[in-house]
Short mmCIF file of C-alpha atoms in Angstrom, two decimals:
data_model
loop_
_atom_site.label_atom_id
_atom_site.label_comp_id
_atom_site.label_asym_id
_atom_site.label_seq_id
_atom_site.Cartn_x
_atom_site.Cartn_y
_atom_site.Cartn_z
CA MET A 264 -17.60 -8.66 11.29
CA ALA A 265 -19.94 -5.59 11.53
CA ASN A 266 -20.93 -6.72 15.36
CA ALA A 267 -17.41 -6.89 15.55
CA GLN A 268 -16.88 -3.29 15.27
CA GLY A 269 -20.09 -3.01 17.16
CA GLY A 270 -17.66 -4.39 20.53
CA ASP A 271 -19.62 -7.64 20.19
CA LYS A 272 -17.27 -9.83 21.57
CA ARG A 273 -19.24 -12.77 20.69
CA LEU A 274 -19.56 -12.71 17.41
CA TYR A 275 -16.63 -11.32 17.46
CA GLU A 276 -14.46 -14.78 18.39
CA ARG A 277 -16.89 -16.52 16.26
CA LEU A 278 -15.43 -14.76 13.18
CA LEU A 279 -12.28 -15.58 13.80
CA LYS A 280 -12.35 -19.50 14.62
CA GLU A 281 -15.10 -19.76 11.37
CA LEU A 282 -11.85 -17.90 9.63
CA ALA A 283 -8.26 -19.67 11.53
CA PRO A 284 -9.26 -22.23 9.01
CA VAL A 285 -10.49 -20.48 6.14
CA ILE A 286 -7.11 -18.88 5.99
CA GLU A 287 -5.13 -21.80 6.72
CA ALA A 288 -6.77 -23.47 4.35
CA TYR A 289 -5.81 -20.60 1.39
CA VAL A 290 -3.09 -20.36 2.30
CA ARG A 291 -1.90 -24.40 2.96
CA SER A 292 -3.49 -24.29 -1.48
CA ARG A 293 -0.33 -22.68 -1.92
CA PHE A 294 2.48 -22.79 -0.59
CA GLY A 295 1.49 -26.24 1.62
CA THR A 296 3.47 -27.12 4.15
CA LEU A 297 2.18 -26.98 7.89
CA THR A 298 4.87 -24.80 10.34
CA PHE A 299 4.59 -21.30 7.83
CA THR A 300 0.91 -21.83 7.02
CA GLU A 301 0.02 -21.69 11.51
CA ASP A 302 2.45 -18.48 11.47
CA CYS A 303 0.57 -17.18 8.55
CA VAL A 304 -2.46 -17.59 9.86
CA GLN A 305 -2.11 -16.68 13.64
CA GLU A 306 -0.44 -12.69 11.48
CA CYS A 307 -3.69 -12.89 9.68
CA LEU A 308 -5.65 -12.60 12.46
CA LEU A 309 -3.88 -10.04 14.52
CA ALA A 310 -3.97 -8.33 10.79
CA ILE A 311 -7.47 -8.78 11.01
CA HIS A 312 -7.62 -7.13 14.10
CA ASN A 313 -6.25 -4.93 13.58
CA ALA A 314 -8.30 -3.32 10.40
CA ARG A 315 -11.07 -3.94 11.87
CA HIS A 316 -11.48 -0.61 11.27
CA THR A 317 -11.43 0.16 7.99
CA TYR A 318 -13.41 -2.41 7.01
CA ASP A 319 -16.87 -0.88 5.75
CA PRO A 320 -20.83 -3.12 5.92
CA GLY A 321 -21.72 -1.79 3.51
CA ARG A 322 -18.16 -3.91 0.33
CA ARG A 323 -18.40 -6.85 0.68
CA PHE A 324 -15.95 -8.89 3.13
CA ARG A 325 -14.17 -11.66 1.24
CA PRO A 326 -12.42 -9.02 -1.16
CA TRP A 327 -11.00 -7.30 2.22
CA LEU A 328 -10.31 -10.18 3.78
CA PHE A 329 -8.73 -12.02 0.76
CA ALA A 330 -6.14 -8.59 0.65
CA ILE A 331 -5.15 -8.80 4.11
CA VAL A 332 -4.77 -11.97 3.86
CA ARG A 333 -2.27 -12.19 0.43
CA ASN A 334 -0.87 -8.76 1.63
CA LYS A 335 0.48 -11.03 5.38
CA THR A 336 1.09 -14.10 3.40
CA VAL A 337 3.93 -12.18 1.14
CA ASP A 338 5.40 -10.51 4.23
CA LEU A 339 6.14 -14.06 5.78
CA LEU A 340 7.56 -15.34 2.87
CA ARG A 341 10.02 -11.68 3.15
CA ARG A 342 11.28 -11.68 6.97
CA SER A 343 13.96 -13.56 7.52
CA TYR A 344 11.75 -15.65 8.56
CA THR A 345 12.98 -19.26 10.07
CA SER A 346 10.97 -22.02 12.04
CA GLU A 347 11.94 -23.22 14.93
CA ARG A 348 9.68 -26.05 14.66
CA ALA A 349 11.06 -26.08 11.41
CA ARG A 350 14.67 -26.39 12.19
CA ALA A 351 13.92 -28.47 14.97
CA GLU A 352 11.87 -31.53 13.60
CA ARG A 353 15.79 -30.97 10.87
CA ALA A 354 17.25 -32.33 14.44
CA VAL A 355 16.04 -35.28 15.23
CA HIS A 356 15.38 -36.67 11.69
CA ALA A 357 19.01 -35.05 11.07
CA ALA A 358 20.17 -38.97 10.85
CA ALA A 359 17.55 -40.34 8.86
CA ALA A 360 17.02 -37.47 6.38
CA GLU A 361 20.87 -38.18 4.71
CA ALA A 362 19.10 -40.98 4.06
CA ALA A 363 16.51 -41.52 3.34
CA ALA A 364 15.44 -37.38 2.01
CA PRO A 365 17.95 -36.33 -0.18
CA ASP A 366 15.76 -33.67 -1.57
CA PRO A 367 14.09 -31.93 1.73
CA ALA A 368 12.86 -30.03 -1.16
CA ALA A 369 11.14 -32.60 -2.71
CA GLU A 370 9.42 -34.00 -0.19
CA LEU A 371 6.61 -31.07 1.18
CA ALA A 372 3.79 -31.04 -0.55
CA ALA A 373 3.92 -28.19 -2.93
CA GLY A 374 1.17 -25.32 -2.49
CA GLU A 375 -1.14 -24.14 -5.63
CA ILE A 376 1.19 -21.53 -5.63
CA LEU A 377 4.73 -22.94 -4.86
CA ALA A 378 4.37 -25.53 -7.47
CA ASN A 379 3.81 -22.64 -10.28
CA LEU A 380 7.39 -20.98 -9.70
CA LYS A 381 9.75 -22.12 -11.95
CA PRO A 382 11.60 -25.02 -10.29
CA GLN A 383 14.78 -23.07 -9.08
CA PHE A 384 12.38 -20.52 -7.73
CA ARG A 385 10.57 -23.34 -6.47
CA SER A 386 13.24 -24.93 -4.28
CA ALA A 387 14.82 -21.72 -3.04
CA LEU A 388 11.48 -21.12 -1.33
CA MET A 389 11.39 -24.25 0.65
CA LEU A 390 14.26 -24.66 1.36
CA THR A 391 14.81 -21.76 2.89
CA LYS A 392 11.02 -20.30 4.06
CA ILE A 393 9.18 -23.25 4.12
CA ALA A 394 12.31 -25.82 5.60
CA GLY A 395 14.04 -23.68 7.78
CA TYR A 396 17.36 -23.94 6.06
CA SER A 397 19.32 -21.38 6.26
CA VAL A 398 20.73 -19.32 3.25
CA ILE A 399 24.30 -20.16 3.67
CA GLU A 400 22.76 -24.16 3.57
CA ALA A 401 20.32 -23.80 1.44
CA ALA A 402 23.52 -22.41 -1.43
CA ALA A 403 25.48 -25.27 -0.38
CA HIS A 404 22.35 -27.55 -0.41
CA SER A 405 21.64 -26.21 -4.56
CA GLY A 406 25.41 -26.31 -5.21
CA ILE A 407 25.23 -22.01 -5.97
CA SER A 408 26.97 -19.20 -4.07
CA GLU A 409 25.37 -17.54 -1.33
CA THR A 410 24.81 -14.63 -2.81
CA ALA A 411 22.72 -16.16 -6.17
CA MET A 412 20.32 -18.24 -3.67
CA LYS A 413 19.66 -14.56 -1.91
CA SER A 414 19.23 -13.46 -4.93
CA ARG A 415 16.62 -16.12 -6.27
CA VAL A 416 15.05 -16.53 -3.45
CA ARG A 417 14.34 -12.40 -3.19
CA ARG A 418 12.70 -13.04 -7.35
CA ALA A 419 10.96 -16.53 -5.92
CA ILE A 420 9.07 -14.03 -3.37
CA ARG A 421 8.23 -11.54 -5.92
CA ALA A 422 6.70 -13.79 -8.16
CA ALA A 423 5.34 -15.58 -5.57
CA GLU A 424 3.65 -11.96 -4.69
CA SER A 425 2.78 -11.34 -8.32
CA LEU A 426 0.98 -14.89 -8.63
CA LEU A 427 -0.94 -14.30 -5.90
CA ASN A 428 -1.64 -10.88 -7.09
CA GLU A 429 -3.10 -12.25 -10.63
CA GLU A 430 -4.93 -15.47 -8.23
CA ARG A 431 -6.40 -11.87 -7.41
CA ASP A 432 -7.99 -9.42 -10.22
CA SER A 433 -9.11 -12.61 -12.12
CA GLY A 434 -11.43 -12.83 -9.32
CA MET B 298 -6.93 -25.80 16.68
CA THR B 299 -3.69 -25.61 18.06
CA ARG B 300 -3.11 -24.22 21.69
CA ASN B 301 -1.79 -20.98 20.24
CA ARG B 302 -3.90 -20.27 17.09
CA GLU B 303 -6.78 -20.57 20.64
CA ASP B 304 -4.61 -18.21 22.94
CA LEU B 305 -4.28 -15.46 20.51
CA ILE B 306 -7.96 -15.23 19.57
CA ALA B 307 -8.96 -15.35 23.08
CA ASN B 308 -6.78 -12.76 23.94
CA LEU B 309 -7.87 -10.70 21.52
CA VAL B 310 -11.41 -11.22 21.46
CA ALA B 311 -10.62 -9.25 25.05
CA GLU B 312 -8.93 -6.89 24.28
CA LEU B 313 -11.49 -6.22 21.20
CA GLU B 314 -13.03 -2.84 21.01
CA PRO B 315 -15.82 -0.86 19.41
CA VAL B 316 -14.40 1.03 16.39
CA ALA B 317 -15.92 3.87 14.34
CA LYS B 318 -16.70 2.44 11.29
CA PRO B 319 -15.15 4.30 8.44
CA GLY B 320 -15.79 7.60 7.05
CA ARG B 321 -16.13 8.66 3.79
CA VAL B 322 -13.26 8.37 1.72
CA TRP B 323 -14.23 11.09 -0.54
CA LEU B 324 -15.27 13.12 2.91
CA ASP B 325 -11.13 12.47 3.97
CA ALA B 326 -10.22 13.81 0.38
CA VAL B 327 -11.84 16.81 1.06
CA VAL B 328 -11.06 17.75 4.12
CA TRP B 329 -7.31 17.57 2.42
CA LEU B 330 -7.89 18.65 -0.41
CA ALA B 331 -8.77 21.80 0.79
CA ALA B 332 -6.27 22.68 4.19
CA ALA B 333 -4.05 21.48 1.87
CA THR B 334 -5.28 24.03 -0.86
CA VAL B 335 -5.47 26.92 1.77
CA TYR B 336 -1.72 26.59 2.60
CA SER B 337 -0.04 25.88 -0.51
CA VAL B 338 -2.31 28.68 -1.40
CA ALA B 339 -1.16 31.03 0.68
CA ILE B 340 3.09 29.81 0.93
CA THR B 341 3.35 29.73 -3.08
CA PHE B 342 1.98 33.16 -2.92
CA ALA B 343 3.86 34.72 0.62
CA LEU B 344 6.88 33.35 -1.67
CA GLY B 345 6.44 35.86 -5.43
CA PRO B 346 3.78 37.51 -6.04
CA LEU B 347 1.05 36.19 -9.27
CA ARG B 348 2.19 36.55 -12.56
CA PRO B 349 1.58 39.93 -14.83
CA GLY B 350 -1.19 38.88 -16.79
CA ALA B 351 -2.67 35.34 -15.48
CA LEU B 352 -5.70 36.34 -14.01
CA LYS B 353 -6.37 38.20 -16.98
CA ASP B 354 -5.63 34.71 -18.83
CA LEU B 355 -8.01 32.40 -17.11
CA GLY B 356 -10.39 33.96 -18.07
CA GLY B 357 -9.32 35.69 -22.30
CA HIS B 358 -8.92 31.88 -22.44
CA PRO B 359 -11.03 29.23 -22.87
CA LEU B 360 -7.91 26.97 -23.61
CA PHE B 361 -6.12 28.49 -19.98
CA MET B 362 -9.00 27.69 -18.32
CA ALA B 363 -9.45 24.02 -18.88
CA GLU B 364 -5.77 23.16 -18.48
CA THR B 365 -7.00 24.53 -15.23
CA VAL B 366 -9.48 22.49 -14.44
CA LEU B 367 -7.63 19.52 -15.78
CA ALA B 368 -5.33 20.28 -13.44
CA ALA B 369 -7.73 20.26 -10.60
CA THR B 370 -9.48 17.67 -11.77
CA ALA B 371 -6.40 15.91 -11.53
CA ILE B 372 -5.24 17.12 -8.31
CA VAL B 373 -8.95 15.41 -7.13
CA VAL B 374 -7.86 12.17 -8.63
CA THR B 375 -5.25 11.59 -7.16
CA ALA B 376 -5.96 12.41 -4.09
CA LEU B 377 -8.44 10.21 -4.21
CA ALA B 378 -6.82 6.84 -5.49
CA ALA B 379 -4.62 7.39 -2.41
CA LEU B 380 -6.43 6.45 -0.05
CA ARG B 381 -8.67 4.31 -1.78
CA SER B 382 -4.83 2.76 -1.52
CA ALA B 383 -4.88 2.50 2.05
CA ILE B 384 -8.05 0.05 2.19
CA PRO B 385 -8.08 -3.48 1.94
CA GLY B 386 -10.11 -4.85 -0.78
CA GLU B 387 -9.72 -1.58 -3.03
CA PRO B 388 -9.71 -3.27 -6.27
CA ARG B 389 -6.24 -3.04 -7.46
CA VAL B 390 -7.35 -3.45 -12.05
CA GLY B 391 -7.05 -0.90 -13.61
CA ARG B 392 -5.10 0.70 -10.98
CA LEU B 393 -2.98 2.69 -13.44
CA ARG B 394 -6.08 4.45 -14.91
CA TRP B 395 -6.69 7.35 -11.65
CA LEU B 396 -3.46 8.09 -13.20
CA LEU B 397 -5.02 8.82 -16.61
CA PRO B 398 -6.21 12.58 -15.04
CA LEU B 399 -2.43 13.38 -14.13
CA ALA B 400 -1.37 12.20 -17.37
CA ALA B 401 -4.08 13.73 -19.15
CA TRP B 402 -2.14 17.51 -17.15
CA VAL B 403 0.71 17.08 -19.01
CA SER B 404 0.45 16.11 -22.36
CA VAL B 405 -0.87 19.40 -22.24
CA TYR B 406 2.45 20.98 -21.30
CA VAL B 407 3.71 18.57 -23.74
CA VAL B 408 1.98 19.31 -26.74
CA GLY B 409 2.60 22.99 -25.99
CA LEU B 410 6.53 22.65 -26.65
CA ALA B 411 5.76 22.28 -30.40
CA HIS B 412 1.82 23.73 -31.26
CA PRO B 413 3.31 26.92 -28.00
CA PRO B 414 0.26 28.19 -26.88
CA ALA B 415 -1.14 31.70 -27.99
CA TYR B 416 -0.30 32.86 -23.66
CA VAL B 417 2.98 31.55 -23.42
CA SER B 418 4.45 34.10 -21.26
CA SER B 419 7.70 34.03 -20.06
CA LEU B 420 6.84 37.47 -17.79
CA GLY B 421 6.99 35.57 -13.94
CA GLY B 422 9.56 33.68 -13.54
CA ARG B 423 10.59 32.35 -9.73
CA PHE B 424 13.80 31.79 -8.15
CA GLU B 425 14.34 28.19 -8.23
CA CYS B 426 10.59 27.44 -8.54
CA LEU B 427 11.28 23.71 -8.70
CA TRP B 428 12.93 23.62 -4.68
CA GLN B 429 9.57 26.03 -3.50
CA VAL B 430 7.09 22.94 -5.62
CA VAL B 431 9.21 20.36 -4.08
CA LEU B 432 8.98 22.70 -0.10
CA VAL B 433 6.09 23.18 -0.30
CA SER B 434 4.15 19.86 -0.86
CA LEU B 435 6.48 18.61 1.69
CA PRO B 436 3.72 19.40 4.81
CA ALA B 437 1.12 18.58 2.24
CA PHE B 438 3.06 15.30 2.41
CA VAL B 439 2.90 14.60 5.50
CA LEU B 440 -1.12 15.40 6.16
CA PHE B 441 -1.43 13.09 4.13
CA VAL B 442 0.06 10.24 5.23
CA LEU B 443 -1.73 11.13 8.27
CA PHE B 444 -5.13 10.05 6.79
CA MET B 445 -3.89 7.31 5.22
CA ARG B 446 -2.21 6.25 8.54
CA ARG B 447 -5.55 6.04 10.20
CA LYS B 448 -6.29 3.85 7.07
CA TYR B 449 -4.53 -0.09 6.53
CA PRO B 450 -2.39 -0.15 4.33
CA LEU B 451 -0.82 -2.74 2.60
CA TRP B 452 1.00 -1.17 -0.52
CA PRO B 453 3.13 1.86 1.01
CA ARG B 454 5.11 2.49 -2.06
CA TRP B 455 2.06 3.14 -4.38
CA SER B 456 0.07 5.27 -1.62
CA GLY B 457 3.46 6.80 -0.73
CA PHE B 458 4.18 7.29 -4.81
CA LEU B 459 0.13 8.80 -4.79
CA ALA B 460 -0.18 11.18 -1.78
CA GLY B 461 3.58 12.53 -2.96
CA ALA B 462 2.29 13.13 -6.77
CA ALA B 463 -1.16 14.45 -4.23
CA ALA B 464 0.50 16.30 -2.42
CA ALA B 465 3.23 18.20 -4.97
CA ALA B 466 0.24 18.65 -7.71
CA ILE B 467 -0.97 21.16 -5.93
CA PRO B 468 1.87 24.08 -5.78
CA GLY B 469 3.38 22.71 -9.21
CA ALA B 470 -0.82 22.98 -11.47
CA LEU B 471 -0.73 27.19 -8.35
CA MET B 472 2.61 27.81 -10.26
CA GLN B 473 0.93 27.84 -13.98
CA PHE B 474 -0.36 30.82 -12.34
CA GLY B 475 2.96 32.23 -10.08
CA CYS B 476 5.31 31.45 -12.69
CA MET B 477 7.11 32.61 -16.20
CA TYR B 478 3.96 29.59 -18.08
CA VAL B 479 6.54 28.48 -20.86
CA PRO B 480 5.60 24.46 -21.68
CA GLU B 481 9.58 23.51 -21.21
CA HIS B 482 9.97 24.62 -18.23
CA ILE B 483 6.91 23.83 -16.81
CA LEU B 484 8.37 20.46 -17.72
CA THR B 485 10.51 20.47 -16.50
CA HIS B 486 10.17 23.10 -12.99
CA HIS B 487 6.48 22.80 -12.34
CA ILE B 488 5.94 19.04 -14.06
CA ALA B 489 9.29 17.50 -13.11
CA PRO B 490 8.60 18.03 -8.98
CA ILE B 491 5.46 15.98 -8.63
CA PHE B 492 6.93 13.01 -10.21
CA LEU B 493 9.67 13.62 -7.04
CA THR B 494 8.16 14.07 -4.71
CA ALA B 495 5.33 10.68 -5.82
CA GLY B 496 9.00 8.27 -6.38
CA LEU B 497 10.29 10.03 -2.02
CA GLY B 498 6.66 9.52 -1.01
CA ALA B 499 7.80 5.82 -2.73
CA LEU B 500 11.01 5.83 -1.11
CA LEU B 501 9.62 6.45 2.59
CA GLY B 502 6.27 4.67 1.95
CA PRO B 503 7.44 1.67 4.38
CA TRP B 504 8.56 3.22 6.89
CA VAL B 505 5.89 6.52 6.72
CA VAL B 506 2.85 4.91 5.53
CA LYS B 507 2.27 2.24 8.14
CA ALA B 508 -1.51 1.14 9.77
CA ARG B 509 -2.35 2.40 13.37
CA GLY B 510 -4.39 -0.01 13.89
CA ALA B 511 -7.72 0.01 14.98
CA ALA B 512 -6.97 0.39 18.78
CA ALA B 513 -6.65 3.91 17.74
CA HIS B 514 -10.32 4.04 16.42
CA ARG B 515 -12.36 3.31 19.25
CA SER B 516 -15.90 5.20 18.76
CA GLU B 517 -16.41 8.37 20.02
CA GLY B 518 -18.58 6.49 22.41
CA GLU B 519 -16.07 4.24 24.36
CA GLN B 520 -13.70 7.49 24.08
CA GLN B 521 -16.31 9.24 26.43
CA LEU B 522 -16.52 6.09 28.96
CA HIS B 523 -12.75 6.23 29.39
#
């Protein structure tokens, strides 16, 4: 990163290519599924690019990097994120899904963070942020009102952020 | 690696330009403190005179001198905390410790409610001193935000809160010299605005405490070439 600050493109390209799978592994291990992970990796790379002027070469790189990764992950969760790929996949498998997968949330591999959330929070996040359900669809699937689902999603994101912060604070 | 990811990395590498390495946080803090203090002193005492006997109290009462030093320490520490909060990777564990000097300073007046010091004076009361503190703090807050936007704040509400507190603490402290010295009045009219402005900073944080990005920090060498 210090070389990148000086404008060394070759080393910067190598750095970004090495960081991408590291970020992907980190996000996947905590939140699971692929479509959300890829968007997160790209957002993180962009944020690293935009924040490179703040990195102090005299300090450790890892805390700087993962502060950005954690922040961007939570940012992405907060946005009204609808994965077009997830929706397209659901549309293709819609008929089979109804019969074979009555609980889509259970199908998706839960990452470490999701696994540590309360079941209702985990389900809310996985339906709305990862499987691409709208709030109305997720509420109908869960048998609760739209308002209740919105509240549940907000609280789920706060809980996930809290778990990420605990993880950082414990080293 | 996905095609989109490859393209993104290629684009980021293509637009890579040298950037100035981060300066020392304490240097930014000194510059901001100097500018904000000069401005706050000028405006505060343009709006009203020194409290009669204030400077005499400073020389004649060691407790008043100690309280003033504590106020200055609180301002410096809060300003440093705000700038550090705008750099990714700064430890958040124990971040509330940065507010200890501010809390200690405020507690002087809380204790003063039960045990008023000898230099209590109701002379020199200012008209609407609470709003004077808030209004005088606003330009200093704006300047602070400009300093923070040069970094990459990840927690804009927390950074905004600290920036507001630091900006308002300067005129709040100056009011001990420019307005009546009565602990209850100080708490409600000189200290309360600090938390009011801090709250405003937290509220506005997500909109105003935004990173400008590395493109704005091209190194001096590159800027000369262009």
